[in-house]
Tab-separated table of C-alpha atoms in Angstrom:
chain	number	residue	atom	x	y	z
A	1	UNK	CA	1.276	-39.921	-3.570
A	2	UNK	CA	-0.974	-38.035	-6.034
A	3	UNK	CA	-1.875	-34.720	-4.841
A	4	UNK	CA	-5.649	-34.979	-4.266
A	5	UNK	CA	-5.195	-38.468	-2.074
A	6	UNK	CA	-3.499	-35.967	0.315
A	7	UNK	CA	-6.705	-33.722	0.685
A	8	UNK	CA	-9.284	-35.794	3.379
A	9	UNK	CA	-12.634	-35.040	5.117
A	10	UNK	CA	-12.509	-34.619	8.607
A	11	UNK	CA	-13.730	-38.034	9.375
A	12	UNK	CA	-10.491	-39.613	7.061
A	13	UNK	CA	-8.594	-37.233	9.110
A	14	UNK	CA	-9.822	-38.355	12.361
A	15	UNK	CA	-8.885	-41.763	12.112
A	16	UNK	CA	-5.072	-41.465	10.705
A	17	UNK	CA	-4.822	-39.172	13.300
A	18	UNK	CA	-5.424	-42.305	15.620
A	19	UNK	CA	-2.878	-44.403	13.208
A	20	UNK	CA	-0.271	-41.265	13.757
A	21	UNK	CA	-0.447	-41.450	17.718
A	22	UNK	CA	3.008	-41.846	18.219
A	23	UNK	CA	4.172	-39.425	15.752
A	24	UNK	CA	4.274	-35.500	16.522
A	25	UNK	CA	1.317	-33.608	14.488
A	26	UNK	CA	1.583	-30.360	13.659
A	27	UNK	CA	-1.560	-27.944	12.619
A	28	UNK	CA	-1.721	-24.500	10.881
A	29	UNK	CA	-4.737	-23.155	8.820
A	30	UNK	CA	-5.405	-20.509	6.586
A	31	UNK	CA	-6.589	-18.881	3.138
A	32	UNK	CA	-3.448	-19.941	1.217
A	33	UNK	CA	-5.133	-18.122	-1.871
A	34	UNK	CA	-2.097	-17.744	-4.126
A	35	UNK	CA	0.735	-19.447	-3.018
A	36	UNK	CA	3.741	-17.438	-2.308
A	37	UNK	CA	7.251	-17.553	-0.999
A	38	UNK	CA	6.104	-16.316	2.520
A	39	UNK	CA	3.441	-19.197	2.636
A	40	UNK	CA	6.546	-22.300	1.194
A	41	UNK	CA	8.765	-20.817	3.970
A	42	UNK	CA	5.814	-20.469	6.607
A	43	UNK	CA	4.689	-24.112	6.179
A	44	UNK	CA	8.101	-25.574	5.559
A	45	UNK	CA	9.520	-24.381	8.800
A	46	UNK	CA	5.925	-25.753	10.517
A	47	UNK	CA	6.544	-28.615	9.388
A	48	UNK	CA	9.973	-29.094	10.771
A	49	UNK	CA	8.390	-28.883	14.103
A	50	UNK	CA	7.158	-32.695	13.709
A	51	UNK	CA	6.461	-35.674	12.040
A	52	UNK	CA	3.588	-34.687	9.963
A	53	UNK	CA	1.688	-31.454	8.986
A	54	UNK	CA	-1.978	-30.847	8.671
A	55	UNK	CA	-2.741	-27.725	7.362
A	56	UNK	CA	-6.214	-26.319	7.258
A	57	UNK	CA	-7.870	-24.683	4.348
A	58	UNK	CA	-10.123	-22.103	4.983
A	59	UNK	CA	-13.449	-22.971	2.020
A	60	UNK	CA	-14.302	-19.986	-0.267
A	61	UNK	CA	-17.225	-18.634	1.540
A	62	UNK	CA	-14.623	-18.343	4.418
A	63	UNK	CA	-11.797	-16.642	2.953
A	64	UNK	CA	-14.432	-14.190	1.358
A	65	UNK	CA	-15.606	-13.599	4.484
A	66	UNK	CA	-12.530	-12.754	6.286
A	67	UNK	CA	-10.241	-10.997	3.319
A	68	UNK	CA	-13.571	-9.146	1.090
A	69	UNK	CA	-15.473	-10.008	-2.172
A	70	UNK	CA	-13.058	-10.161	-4.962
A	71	UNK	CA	-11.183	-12.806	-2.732
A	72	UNK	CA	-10.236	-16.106	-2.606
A	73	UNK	CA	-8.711	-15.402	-6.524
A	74	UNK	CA	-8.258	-18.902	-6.560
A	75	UNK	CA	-11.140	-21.720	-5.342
A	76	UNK	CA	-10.532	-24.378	-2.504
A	77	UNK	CA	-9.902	-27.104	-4.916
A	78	UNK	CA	-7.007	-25.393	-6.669
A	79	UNK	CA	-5.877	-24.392	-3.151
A	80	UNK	CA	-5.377	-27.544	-1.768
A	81	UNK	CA	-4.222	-28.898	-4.394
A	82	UNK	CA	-1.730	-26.594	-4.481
A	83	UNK	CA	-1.298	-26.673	-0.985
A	84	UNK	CA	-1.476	-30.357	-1.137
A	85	UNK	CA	1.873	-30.458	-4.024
A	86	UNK	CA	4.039	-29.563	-1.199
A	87	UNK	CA	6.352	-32.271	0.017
A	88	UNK	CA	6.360	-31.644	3.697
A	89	UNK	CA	2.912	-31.193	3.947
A	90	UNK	CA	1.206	-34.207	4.618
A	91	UNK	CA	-3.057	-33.510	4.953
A	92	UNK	CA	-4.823	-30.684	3.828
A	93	UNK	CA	-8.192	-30.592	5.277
A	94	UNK	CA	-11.053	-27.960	4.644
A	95	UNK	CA	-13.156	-25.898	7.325
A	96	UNK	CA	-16.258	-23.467	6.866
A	97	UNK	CA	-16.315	-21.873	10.081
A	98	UNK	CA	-14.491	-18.132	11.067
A	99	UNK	CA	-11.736	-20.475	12.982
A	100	UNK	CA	-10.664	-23.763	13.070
A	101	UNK	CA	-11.918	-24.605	16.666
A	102	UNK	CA	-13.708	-27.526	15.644
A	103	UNK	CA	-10.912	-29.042	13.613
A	104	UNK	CA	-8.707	-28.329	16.724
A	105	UNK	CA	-10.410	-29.776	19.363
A	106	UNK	CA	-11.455	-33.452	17.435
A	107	UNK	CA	-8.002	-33.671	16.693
A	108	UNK	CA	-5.927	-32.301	19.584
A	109	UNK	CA	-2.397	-31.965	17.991
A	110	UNK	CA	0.859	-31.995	19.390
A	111	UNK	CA	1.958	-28.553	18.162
A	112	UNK	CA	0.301	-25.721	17.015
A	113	UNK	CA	1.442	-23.196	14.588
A	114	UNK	CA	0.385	-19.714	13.411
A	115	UNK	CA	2.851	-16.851	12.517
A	116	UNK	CA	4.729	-14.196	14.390
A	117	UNK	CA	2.040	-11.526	13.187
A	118	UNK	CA	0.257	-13.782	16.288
A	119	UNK	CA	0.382	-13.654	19.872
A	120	UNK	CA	0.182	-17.429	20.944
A	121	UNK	CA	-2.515	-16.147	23.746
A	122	UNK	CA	-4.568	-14.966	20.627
A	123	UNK	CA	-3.922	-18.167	18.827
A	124	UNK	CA	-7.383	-20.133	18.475
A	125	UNK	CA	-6.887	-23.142	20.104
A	126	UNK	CA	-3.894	-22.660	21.795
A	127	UNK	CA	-6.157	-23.576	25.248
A	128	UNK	CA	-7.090	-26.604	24.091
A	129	UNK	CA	-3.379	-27.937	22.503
A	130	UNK	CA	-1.882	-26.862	25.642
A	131	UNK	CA	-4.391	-28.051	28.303
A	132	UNK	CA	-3.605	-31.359	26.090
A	133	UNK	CA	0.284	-31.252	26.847
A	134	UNK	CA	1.108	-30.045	23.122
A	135	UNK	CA	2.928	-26.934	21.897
A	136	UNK	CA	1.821	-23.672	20.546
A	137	UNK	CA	4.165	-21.880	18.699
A	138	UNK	CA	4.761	-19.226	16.142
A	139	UNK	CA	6.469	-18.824	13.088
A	140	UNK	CA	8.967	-15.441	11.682
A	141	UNK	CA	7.334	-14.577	8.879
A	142	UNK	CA	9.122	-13.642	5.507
A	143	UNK	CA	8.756	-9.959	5.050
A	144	UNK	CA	7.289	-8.221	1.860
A	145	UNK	CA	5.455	-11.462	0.960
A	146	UNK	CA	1.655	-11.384	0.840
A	147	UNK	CA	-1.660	-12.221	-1.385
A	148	UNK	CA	-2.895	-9.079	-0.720
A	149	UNK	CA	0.771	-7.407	-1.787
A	150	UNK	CA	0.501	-9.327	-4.973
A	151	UNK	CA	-2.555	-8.288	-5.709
A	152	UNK	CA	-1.851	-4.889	-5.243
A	153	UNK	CA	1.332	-4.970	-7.503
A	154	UNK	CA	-1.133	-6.815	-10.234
A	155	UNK	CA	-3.559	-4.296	-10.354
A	156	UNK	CA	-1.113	-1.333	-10.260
């Protein structure tokens, strides 16, 4: 499947989340700005928690919101794309707010995923997934690997 059919709107989303009702959905989000070995190993290992991944892009305005100015280095369509290229990642779906709420709650999935740097009672969300019967989990991350330590290194 080319890359960009893999990248819906919400409303797409919504309804093959109705045609994957029997399968186990996992959901993560974030900034994914430059893709890295800690984000492959991050989303490969969510996605081993079920049958099919949706991961949630933060939109520019976002991620320069939450991580300063000079960021996203890379915009949202080269991001999911990216994003998007990986195998085991099935949707890639874009959100402008501070936190995927919104996404969460129209589309209730069976597990959610963030990262170890996470408590699961801080996890947006988790109330919802849970209160639903699903999962909330988190993920080890892979130590050393960051945008922002890239970025550092770059500019050094």
């Amino acid at each position: 499947m080319p890359t960009a059919d893999k990248i819906l709107t919400l409303e797409t989303l919504i309804k093959r989340r109705q045609d994957w009702k029997d399968q186990k959905v996992v959901f993560t989000n974030g900034c994914f700005d430059i893709l890295h070995l800690g984000h492959v190993d991050y989303l490969e290992k969510a996605a081993s928690k079920g049958d099919k991944l949706i991961v949630a892009l933060n939109r520019d305005a976002s991620v320069s919101k939450l991580k300063g100015p000079n960021r996203p280095v890379n915009n949202e369509h080269a991001r999911a794309r990216i994003v998007a290229a990986l195998s085991f990642v099935d949707v890639v779906v874009f959100f402008s707010e501070d936190t995927p709420l919104s996404l969460i709650k129209q589309l209730i999935p069976d597990i959610l995923v963030k990262g170890s740097d996470y408590k699961i009672s801080n996890i947006v969300g988790a109330d919802i997934v849970m209160e639903n019967g699903g999962k909330v989990e988190t993920i080890e991350l892979v130590d050393g690997y960051s945008t922002t330590n890239i970025i550092n290194k770059i500019n050094q």
